[in-house]
CSV table of C-alpha atoms in Angstrom, one decimal:
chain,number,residue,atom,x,y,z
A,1,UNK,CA,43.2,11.2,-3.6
A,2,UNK,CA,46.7,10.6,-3.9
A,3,UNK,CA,47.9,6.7,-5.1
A,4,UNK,CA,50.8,6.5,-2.5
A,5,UNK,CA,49.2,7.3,0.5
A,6,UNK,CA,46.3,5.8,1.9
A,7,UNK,CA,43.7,7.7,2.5
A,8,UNK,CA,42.0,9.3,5.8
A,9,UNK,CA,38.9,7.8,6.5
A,10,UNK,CA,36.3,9.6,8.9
A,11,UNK,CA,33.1,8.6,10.4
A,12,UNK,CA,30.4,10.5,10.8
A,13,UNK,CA,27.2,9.9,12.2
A,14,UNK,CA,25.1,12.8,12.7
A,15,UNK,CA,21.7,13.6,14.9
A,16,UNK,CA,18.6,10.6,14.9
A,17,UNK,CA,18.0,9.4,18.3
A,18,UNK,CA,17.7,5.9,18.4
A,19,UNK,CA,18.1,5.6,15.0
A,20,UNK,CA,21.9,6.4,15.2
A,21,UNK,CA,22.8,2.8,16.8
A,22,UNK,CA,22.5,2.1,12.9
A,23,UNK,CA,26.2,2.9,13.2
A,24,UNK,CA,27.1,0.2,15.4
A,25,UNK,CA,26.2,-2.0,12.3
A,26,UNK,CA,27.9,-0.1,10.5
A,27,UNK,CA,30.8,-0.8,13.1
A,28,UNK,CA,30.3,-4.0,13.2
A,29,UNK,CA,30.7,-4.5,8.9
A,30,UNK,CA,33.8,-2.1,8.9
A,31,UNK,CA,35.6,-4.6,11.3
A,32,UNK,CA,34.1,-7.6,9.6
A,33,UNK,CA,35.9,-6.2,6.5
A,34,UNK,CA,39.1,-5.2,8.9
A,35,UNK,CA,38.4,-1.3,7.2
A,36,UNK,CA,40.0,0.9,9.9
A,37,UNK,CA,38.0,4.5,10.6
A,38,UNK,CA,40.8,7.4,11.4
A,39,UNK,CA,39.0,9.9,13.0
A,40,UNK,CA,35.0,9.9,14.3
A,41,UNK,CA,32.3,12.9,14.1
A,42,UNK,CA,28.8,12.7,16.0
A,43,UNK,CA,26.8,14.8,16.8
A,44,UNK,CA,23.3,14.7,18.8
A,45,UNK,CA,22.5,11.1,19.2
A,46,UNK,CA,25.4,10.0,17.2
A,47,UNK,CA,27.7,11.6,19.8
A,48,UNK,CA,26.7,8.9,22.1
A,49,UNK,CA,27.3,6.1,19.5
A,50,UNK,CA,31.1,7.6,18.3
A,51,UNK,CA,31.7,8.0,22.0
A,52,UNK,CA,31.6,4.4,22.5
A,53,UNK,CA,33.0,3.5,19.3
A,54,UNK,CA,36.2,6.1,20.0
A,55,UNK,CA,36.6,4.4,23.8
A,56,UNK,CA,37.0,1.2,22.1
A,57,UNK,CA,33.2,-0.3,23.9
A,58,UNK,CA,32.4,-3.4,22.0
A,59,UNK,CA,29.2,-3.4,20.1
A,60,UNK,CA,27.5,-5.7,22.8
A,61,UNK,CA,28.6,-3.3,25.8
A,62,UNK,CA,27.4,-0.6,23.8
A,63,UNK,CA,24.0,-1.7,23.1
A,64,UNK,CA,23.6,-2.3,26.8
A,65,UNK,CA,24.7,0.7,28.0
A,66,UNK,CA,22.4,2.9,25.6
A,67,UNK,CA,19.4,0.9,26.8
A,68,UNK,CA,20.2,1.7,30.4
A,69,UNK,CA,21.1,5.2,29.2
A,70,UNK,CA,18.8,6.2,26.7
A,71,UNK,CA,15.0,5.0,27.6
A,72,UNK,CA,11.8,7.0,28.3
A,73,UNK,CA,12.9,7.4,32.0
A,74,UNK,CA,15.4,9.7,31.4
A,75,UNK,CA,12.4,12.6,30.3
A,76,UNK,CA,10.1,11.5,33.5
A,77,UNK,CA,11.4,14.0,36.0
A,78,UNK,CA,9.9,17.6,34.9
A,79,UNK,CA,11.9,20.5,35.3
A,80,UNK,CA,9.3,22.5,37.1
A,81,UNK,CA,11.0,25.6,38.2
A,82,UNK,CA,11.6,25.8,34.1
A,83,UNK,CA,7.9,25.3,33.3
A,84,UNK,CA,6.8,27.8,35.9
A,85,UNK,CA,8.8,30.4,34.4
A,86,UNK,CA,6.4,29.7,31.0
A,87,UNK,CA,3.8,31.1,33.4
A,88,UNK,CA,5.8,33.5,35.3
A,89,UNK,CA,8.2,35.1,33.4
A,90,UNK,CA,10.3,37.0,36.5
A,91,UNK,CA,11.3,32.7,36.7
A,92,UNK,CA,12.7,32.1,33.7
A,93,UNK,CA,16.6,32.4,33.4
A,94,UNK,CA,17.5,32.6,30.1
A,95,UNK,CA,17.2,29.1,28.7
A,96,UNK,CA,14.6,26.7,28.9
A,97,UNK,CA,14.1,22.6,29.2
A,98,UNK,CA,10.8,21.2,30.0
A,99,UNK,CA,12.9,18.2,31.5
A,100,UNK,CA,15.5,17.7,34.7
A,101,UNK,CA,18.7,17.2,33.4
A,102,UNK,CA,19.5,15.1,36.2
A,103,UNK,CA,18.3,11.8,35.1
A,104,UNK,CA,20.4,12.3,31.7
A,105,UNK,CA,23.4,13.3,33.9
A,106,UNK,CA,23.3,10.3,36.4
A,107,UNK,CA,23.0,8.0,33.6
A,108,UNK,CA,25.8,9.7,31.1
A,109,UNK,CA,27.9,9.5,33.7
A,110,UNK,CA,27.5,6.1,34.7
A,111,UNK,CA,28.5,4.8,31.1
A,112,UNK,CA,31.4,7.5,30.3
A,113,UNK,CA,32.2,8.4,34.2
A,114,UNK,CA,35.0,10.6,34.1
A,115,UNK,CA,36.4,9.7,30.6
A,116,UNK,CA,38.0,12.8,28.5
A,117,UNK,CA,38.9,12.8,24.9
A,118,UNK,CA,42.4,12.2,25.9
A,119,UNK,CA,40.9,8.4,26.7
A,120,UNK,CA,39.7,7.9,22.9
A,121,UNK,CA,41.5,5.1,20.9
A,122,UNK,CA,40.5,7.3,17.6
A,123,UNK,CA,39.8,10.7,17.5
A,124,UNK,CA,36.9,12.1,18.8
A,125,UNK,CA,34.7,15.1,17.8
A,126,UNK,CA,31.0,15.6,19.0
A,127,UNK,CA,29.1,18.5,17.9
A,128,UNK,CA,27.3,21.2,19.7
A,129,UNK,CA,25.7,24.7,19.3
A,130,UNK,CA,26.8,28.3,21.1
A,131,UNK,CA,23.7,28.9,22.2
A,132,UNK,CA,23.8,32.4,22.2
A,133,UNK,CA,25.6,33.0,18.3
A,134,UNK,CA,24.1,29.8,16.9
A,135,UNK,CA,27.7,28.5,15.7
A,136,UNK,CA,29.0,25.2,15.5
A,137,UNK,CA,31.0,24.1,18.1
A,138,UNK,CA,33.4,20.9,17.5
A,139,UNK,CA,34.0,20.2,21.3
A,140,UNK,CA,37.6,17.5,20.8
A,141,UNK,CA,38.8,18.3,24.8
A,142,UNK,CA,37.0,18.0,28.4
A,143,UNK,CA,35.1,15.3,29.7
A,144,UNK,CA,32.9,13.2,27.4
A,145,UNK,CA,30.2,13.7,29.8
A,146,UNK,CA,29.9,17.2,29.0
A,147,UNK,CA,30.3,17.0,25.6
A,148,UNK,CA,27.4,14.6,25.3
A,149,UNK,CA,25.2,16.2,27.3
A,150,UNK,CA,25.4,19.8,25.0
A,151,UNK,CA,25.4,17.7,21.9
A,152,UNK,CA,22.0,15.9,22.7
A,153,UNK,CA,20.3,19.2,24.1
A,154,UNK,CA,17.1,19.0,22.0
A,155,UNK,CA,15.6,22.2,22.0
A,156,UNK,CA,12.6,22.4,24.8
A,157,UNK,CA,13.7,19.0,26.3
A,158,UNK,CA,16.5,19.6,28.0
A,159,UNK,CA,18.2,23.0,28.8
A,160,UNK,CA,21.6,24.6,27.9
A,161,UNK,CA,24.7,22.9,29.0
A,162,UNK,CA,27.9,25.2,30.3
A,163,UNK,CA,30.9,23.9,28.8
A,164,UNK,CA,33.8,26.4,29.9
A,165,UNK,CA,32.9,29.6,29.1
A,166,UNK,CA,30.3,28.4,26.6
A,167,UNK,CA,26.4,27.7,26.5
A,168,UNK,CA,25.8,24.7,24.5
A,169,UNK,CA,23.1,23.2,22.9
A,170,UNK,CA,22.0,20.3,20.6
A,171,UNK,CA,24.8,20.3,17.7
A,172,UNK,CA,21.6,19.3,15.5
A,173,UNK,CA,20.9,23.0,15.6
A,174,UNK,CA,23.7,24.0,13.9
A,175,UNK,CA,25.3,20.7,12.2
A,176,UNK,CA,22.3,18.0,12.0
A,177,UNK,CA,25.3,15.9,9.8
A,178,UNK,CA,28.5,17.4,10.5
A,179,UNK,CA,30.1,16.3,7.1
A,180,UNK,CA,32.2,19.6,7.2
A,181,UNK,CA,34.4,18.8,10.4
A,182,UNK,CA,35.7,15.9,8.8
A,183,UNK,CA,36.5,17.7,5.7
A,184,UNK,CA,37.9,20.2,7.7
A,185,UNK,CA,40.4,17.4,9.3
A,186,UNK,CA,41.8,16.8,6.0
A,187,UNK,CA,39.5,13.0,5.4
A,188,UNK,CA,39.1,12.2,1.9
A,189,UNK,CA,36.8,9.4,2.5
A,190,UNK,CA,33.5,10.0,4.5
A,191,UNK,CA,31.6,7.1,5.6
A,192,UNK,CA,28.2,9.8,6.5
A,193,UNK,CA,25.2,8.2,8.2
A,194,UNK,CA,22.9,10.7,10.0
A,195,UNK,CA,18.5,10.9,9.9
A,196,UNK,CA,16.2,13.3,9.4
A,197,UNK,CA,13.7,13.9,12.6
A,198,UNK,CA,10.3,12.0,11.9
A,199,UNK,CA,7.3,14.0,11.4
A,200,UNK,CA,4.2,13.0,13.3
A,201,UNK,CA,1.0,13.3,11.1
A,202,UNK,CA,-0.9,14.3,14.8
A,203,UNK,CA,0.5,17.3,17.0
A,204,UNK,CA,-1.6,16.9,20.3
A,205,UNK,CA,0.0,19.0,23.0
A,206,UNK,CA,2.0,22.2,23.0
A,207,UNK,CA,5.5,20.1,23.3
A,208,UNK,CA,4.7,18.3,20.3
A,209,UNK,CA,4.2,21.1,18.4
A,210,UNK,CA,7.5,22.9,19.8
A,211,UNK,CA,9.1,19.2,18.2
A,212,UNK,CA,7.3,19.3,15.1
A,213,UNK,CA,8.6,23.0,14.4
A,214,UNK,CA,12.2,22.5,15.5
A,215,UNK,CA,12.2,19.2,13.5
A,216,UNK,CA,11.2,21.4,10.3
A,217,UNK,CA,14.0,23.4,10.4
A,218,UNK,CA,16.4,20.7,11.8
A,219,UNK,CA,15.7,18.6,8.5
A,220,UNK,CA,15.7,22.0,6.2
A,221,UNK,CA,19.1,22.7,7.6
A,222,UNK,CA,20.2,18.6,7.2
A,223,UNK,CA,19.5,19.2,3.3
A,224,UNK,CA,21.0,22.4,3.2
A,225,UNK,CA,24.2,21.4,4.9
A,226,UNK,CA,24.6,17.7,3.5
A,227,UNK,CA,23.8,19.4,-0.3
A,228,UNK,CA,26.3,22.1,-0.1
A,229,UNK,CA,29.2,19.4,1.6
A,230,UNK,CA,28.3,17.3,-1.3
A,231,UNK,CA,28.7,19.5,-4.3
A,232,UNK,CA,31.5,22.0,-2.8
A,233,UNK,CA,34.3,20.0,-2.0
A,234,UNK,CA,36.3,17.1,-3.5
A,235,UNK,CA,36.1,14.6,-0.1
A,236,UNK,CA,34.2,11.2,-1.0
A,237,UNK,CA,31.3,11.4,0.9
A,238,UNK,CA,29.3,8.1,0.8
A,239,UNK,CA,25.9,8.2,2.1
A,240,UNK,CA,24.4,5.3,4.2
A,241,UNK,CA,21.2,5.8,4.7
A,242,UNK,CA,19.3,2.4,6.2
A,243,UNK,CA,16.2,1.4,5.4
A,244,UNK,CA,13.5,1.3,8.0
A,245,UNK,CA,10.3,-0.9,7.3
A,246,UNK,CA,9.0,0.7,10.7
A,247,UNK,CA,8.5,3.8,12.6
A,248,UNK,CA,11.5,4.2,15.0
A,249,UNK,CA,11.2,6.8,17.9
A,250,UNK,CA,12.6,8.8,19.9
A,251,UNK,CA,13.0,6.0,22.7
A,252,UNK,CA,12.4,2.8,20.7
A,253,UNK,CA,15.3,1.2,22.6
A,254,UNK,CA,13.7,-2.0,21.9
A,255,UNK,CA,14.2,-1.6,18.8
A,256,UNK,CA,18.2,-1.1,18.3
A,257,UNK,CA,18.9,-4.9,17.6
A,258,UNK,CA,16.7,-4.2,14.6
A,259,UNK,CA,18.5,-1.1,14.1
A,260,UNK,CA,21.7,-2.2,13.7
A,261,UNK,CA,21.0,-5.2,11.5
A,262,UNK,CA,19.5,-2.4,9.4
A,263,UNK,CA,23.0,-0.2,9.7
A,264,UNK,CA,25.3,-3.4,9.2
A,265,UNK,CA,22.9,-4.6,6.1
A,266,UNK,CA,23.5,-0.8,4.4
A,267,UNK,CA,27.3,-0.9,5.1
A,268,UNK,CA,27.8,-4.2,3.7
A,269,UNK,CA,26.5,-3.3,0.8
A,270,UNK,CA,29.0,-0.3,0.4
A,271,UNK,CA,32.3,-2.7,1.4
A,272,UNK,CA,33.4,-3.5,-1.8
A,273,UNK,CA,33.2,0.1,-3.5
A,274,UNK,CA,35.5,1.2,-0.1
A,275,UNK,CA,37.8,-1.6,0.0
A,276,UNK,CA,38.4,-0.6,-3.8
A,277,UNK,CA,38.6,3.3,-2.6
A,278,UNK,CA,41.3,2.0,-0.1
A,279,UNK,CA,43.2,-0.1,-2.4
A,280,UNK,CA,42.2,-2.4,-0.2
B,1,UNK,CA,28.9,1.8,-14.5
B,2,UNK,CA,26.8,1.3,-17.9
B,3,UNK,CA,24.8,3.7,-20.0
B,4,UNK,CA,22.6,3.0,-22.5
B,5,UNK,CA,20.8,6.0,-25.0
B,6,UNK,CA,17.6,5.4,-26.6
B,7,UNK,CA,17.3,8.2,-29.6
B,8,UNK,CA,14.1,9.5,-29.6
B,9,UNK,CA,12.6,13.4,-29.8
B,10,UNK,CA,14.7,13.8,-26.1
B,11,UNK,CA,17.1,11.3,-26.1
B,12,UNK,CA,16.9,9.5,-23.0
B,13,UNK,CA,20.4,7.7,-21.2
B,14,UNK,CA,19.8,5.3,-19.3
B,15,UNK,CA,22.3,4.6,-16.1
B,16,UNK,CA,23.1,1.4,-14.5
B,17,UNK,CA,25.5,0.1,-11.2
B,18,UNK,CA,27.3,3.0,-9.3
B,19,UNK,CA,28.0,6.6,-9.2
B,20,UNK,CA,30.4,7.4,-7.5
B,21,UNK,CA,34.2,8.4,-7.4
B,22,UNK,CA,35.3,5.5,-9.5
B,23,UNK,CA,32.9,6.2,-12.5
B,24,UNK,CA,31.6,9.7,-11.9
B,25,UNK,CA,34.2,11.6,-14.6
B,26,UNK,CA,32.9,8.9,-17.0
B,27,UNK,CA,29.6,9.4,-16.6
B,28,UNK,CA,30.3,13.2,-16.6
B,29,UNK,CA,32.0,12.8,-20.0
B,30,UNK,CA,29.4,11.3,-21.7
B,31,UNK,CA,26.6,13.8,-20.8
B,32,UNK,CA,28.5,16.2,-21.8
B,33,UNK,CA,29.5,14.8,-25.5
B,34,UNK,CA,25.6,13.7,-26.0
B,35,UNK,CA,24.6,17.3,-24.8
B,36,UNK,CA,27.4,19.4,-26.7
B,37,UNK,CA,26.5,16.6,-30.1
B,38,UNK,CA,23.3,18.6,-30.8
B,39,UNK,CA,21.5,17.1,-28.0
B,40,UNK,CA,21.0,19.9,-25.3
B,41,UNK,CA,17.8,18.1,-23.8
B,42,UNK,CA,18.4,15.1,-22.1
B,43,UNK,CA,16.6,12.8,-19.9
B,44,UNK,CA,18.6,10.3,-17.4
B,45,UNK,CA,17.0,6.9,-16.5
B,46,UNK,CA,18.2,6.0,-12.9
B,47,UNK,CA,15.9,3.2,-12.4
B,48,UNK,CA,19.2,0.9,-12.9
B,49,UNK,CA,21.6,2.9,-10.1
B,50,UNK,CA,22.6,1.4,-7.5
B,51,UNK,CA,24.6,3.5,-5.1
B,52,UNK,CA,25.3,7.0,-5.8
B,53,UNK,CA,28.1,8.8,-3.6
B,54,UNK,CA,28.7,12.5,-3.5
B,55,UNK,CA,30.9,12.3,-6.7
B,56,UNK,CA,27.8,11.2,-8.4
B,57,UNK,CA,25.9,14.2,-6.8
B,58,UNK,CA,28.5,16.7,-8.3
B,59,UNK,CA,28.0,14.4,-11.8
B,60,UNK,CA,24.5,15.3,-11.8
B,61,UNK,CA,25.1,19.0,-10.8
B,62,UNK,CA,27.4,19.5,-13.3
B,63,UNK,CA,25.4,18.0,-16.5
B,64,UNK,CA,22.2,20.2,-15.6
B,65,UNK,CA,24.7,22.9,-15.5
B,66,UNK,CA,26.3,22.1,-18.9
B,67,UNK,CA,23.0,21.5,-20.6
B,68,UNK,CA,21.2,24.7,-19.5
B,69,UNK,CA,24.3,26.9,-20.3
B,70,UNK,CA,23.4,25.5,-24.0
B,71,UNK,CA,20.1,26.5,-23.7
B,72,UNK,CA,18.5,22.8,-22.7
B,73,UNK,CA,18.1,21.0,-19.5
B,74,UNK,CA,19.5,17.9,-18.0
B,75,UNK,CA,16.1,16.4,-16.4
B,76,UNK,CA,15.9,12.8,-14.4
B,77,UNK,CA,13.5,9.8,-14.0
B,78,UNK,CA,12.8,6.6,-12.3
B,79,UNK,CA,15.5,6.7,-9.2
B,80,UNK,CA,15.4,3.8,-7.0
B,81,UNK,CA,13.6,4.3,-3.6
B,82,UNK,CA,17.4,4.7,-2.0
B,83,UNK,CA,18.7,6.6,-4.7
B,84,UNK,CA,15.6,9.3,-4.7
B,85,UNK,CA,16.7,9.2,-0.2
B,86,UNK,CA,20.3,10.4,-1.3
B,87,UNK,CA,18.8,12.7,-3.5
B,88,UNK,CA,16.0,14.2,-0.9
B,89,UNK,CA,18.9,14.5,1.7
B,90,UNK,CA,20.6,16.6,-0.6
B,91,UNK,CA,18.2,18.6,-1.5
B,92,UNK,CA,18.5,18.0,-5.5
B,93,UNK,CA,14.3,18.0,-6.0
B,94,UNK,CA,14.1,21.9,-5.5
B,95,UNK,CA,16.9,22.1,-8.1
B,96,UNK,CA,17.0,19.7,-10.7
B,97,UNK,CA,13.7,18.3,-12.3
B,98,UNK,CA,13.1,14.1,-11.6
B,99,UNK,CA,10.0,12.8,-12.5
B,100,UNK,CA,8.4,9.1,-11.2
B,101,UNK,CA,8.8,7.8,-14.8
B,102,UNK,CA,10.5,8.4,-18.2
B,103,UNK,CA,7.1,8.6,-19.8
B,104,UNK,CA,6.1,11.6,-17.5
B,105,UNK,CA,10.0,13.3,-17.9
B,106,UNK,CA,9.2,13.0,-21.7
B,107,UNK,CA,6.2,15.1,-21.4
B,108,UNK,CA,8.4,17.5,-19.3
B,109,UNK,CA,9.9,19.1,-21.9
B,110,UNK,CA,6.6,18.8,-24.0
B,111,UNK,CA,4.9,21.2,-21.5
């Protein structure tokens, strides 16, 4: 890190469902601390978090608009021409979600409407997954909408998402804690906060076991990915990893005051050791 | 950053406050004297860290490979409940040895 020039600071908060508004604690301590953040990374659930955070939402408009957005409703509405292509398979077409993507898309657009990247106040990247070669695609143009909605595909939820000439799914896929984009964009500080997918000690139904398999490999590949980041390049990555005292899931809106408390707690904790990175 | 060694038949160094990009070349120097002065086991106490950043990962990774290309092993006990989190997410259990307590990291190397 050079003396003379301050340097870039990224923030990245990678896939964990409710579990991500961590980062609006996180938020909340950077600004308390008046520690400015250069460029954002999310992917999954964090893309919905950054989103907010790069449209300059305040932590209170944010917390509201992710409990209208992102609550057990938005999985009620089956997809049912999907599931009948499980049975028949002269249905399926190609990809598969066991839910309607039009709940998710009525309330994604309410919150970001017709807001592109272009509207960001920092830069945005939110992380998705070709679905047919498996890469990792940074999506930084287009409508926030669509970015969000490929980014938070969870496999057998909710289907592919077209994004130009692309399918997309969940960026967890590929980049569970995309750590590497902001390397990439030249950061040499990198605030990282991401979770692993819980493991339920009881698989009762088919879709629960499709979740329990995908979350194996999504926390194998978190390891993997957050390891090699780590130990190959010269960046500062500095992990904050809350502690929970309670199972959060998947739609445990109720639970994001909690959350964040948790999120801002962790930062604070980490100010002084960045304020000293930042000369600061 | 502190470090303290206890002499014994595997020395043992024990680490307290942060690792991280302030203190990690320190640290790095230090394992690497006590390994390359006749020492080539060596067991690290992180009961006392505090934080540990990826600089501190890349200390870690870089004394168990110094030790071992003398022929001994860099081994690690005690972490903190958040430290051992930083170093599940990265994966360091399937490649560097950490036991629950210095007692049992002894015995390692007595095995």
């Amino acid at each position: 890190m050079s003396a003379s020039k301050k340097p870039r600071v990224a923030l990245v908060v990678g896939s964990g469902s409710v579990k991500c508004a961590a980062a609006l604690g996180l938020w909340k301590s950077l600004d308390k601390a008046g520690i400015p953040i250069d460029m954002l990374v999310g992917c999954s659930g964090g893309s919905l978090y950054t989103a907010g955070m790069a449209l300059g939402f305040s932590v209170d408009e944010t917390i509201q608009k992710t409990k209208m957005l992102w609550n057990e409703k938005v999985t009620e509405q089956k997809n049912w021409r999907a599931l009948a292509g499980v049975l028949f398979p002269k249905l399926f077409n190609n990809h598969f979600g066991m839910v309607s993507e039009k709940p998710l898309m009525a309330r994604l657009n309410s919150v970001f409407g017709n807001k592109t990247f272009n509207d960001t106040k920092i830069p945005l990247t939110i992380m998705a997954t070709d679905f047919q070669s498996g890469e990792s695609v940074p999506i930084t143009n287009g409508k926030i909408v669509d970015a969000i909605r490929a980014s938070v595909a969870i496999p057998f939820v909710w289907g592919a998402h077209k994004v130009g000439e692309r399918l997309l799914i969940d960026g967890s896929v590929s980049d569970p804690m995309p750590v590497d984009i902001a390397i990439k964009e030249g950061a040499e500080i990198i605030l990282a906060m991401g979770f692993q997918s819980p493991i339920s000690p009881k698989i009762k139904s088919i879709s629960r076991y499709a979740f329990h398999i995908n979350s194996l490999i999504t926390n194998n590949l978190y390891q993997s990915n957050f390891s090699f980041h780590s130990a190959a390049h010269h960046a500062e990555i500095v992990p904050i990893f809350p502690d929970f005292d309670r199972p959060i899931r998947l739609f445990d809106t109720d639970q994001i005051p909690y959350v964040i408390e948790q999120g801002e707690k962790a930062t604070d904790a980490q100010i002084p050791y960045i304020r000293k990175l930042l000369n600061l | 950053m502190e470090t303290t060694i206890t002499p014994g038949k595997i020395d043992v160094i024990a680490v307290s406050g942060a690792i991280d990009a302030l203190t990690a070349a320190e640290l790095i120097a230090i394992f690497h004297k006590h390994i390359h002065d006749g020492h080539p086991d060596v067991i690290a106490d992180f009961s006392q860290v505090e934080f540990m950043s990826s600089a501190g990962l890349r200390a870690i990774l870089a004394s168990v490979k110094e030790a071992r290309s003398v022929g001994g092993d860099f081994r690690m006990a005690n972490p903190s409940a958040g430290i051992d989190k930083v170093l599940k997410m990265a994966g360091f259990h399937n490649i560097v040895k950490i036991y629950p307590s210095v007692q049992e990291a002894l015995a390692s190397f007595g095995s």
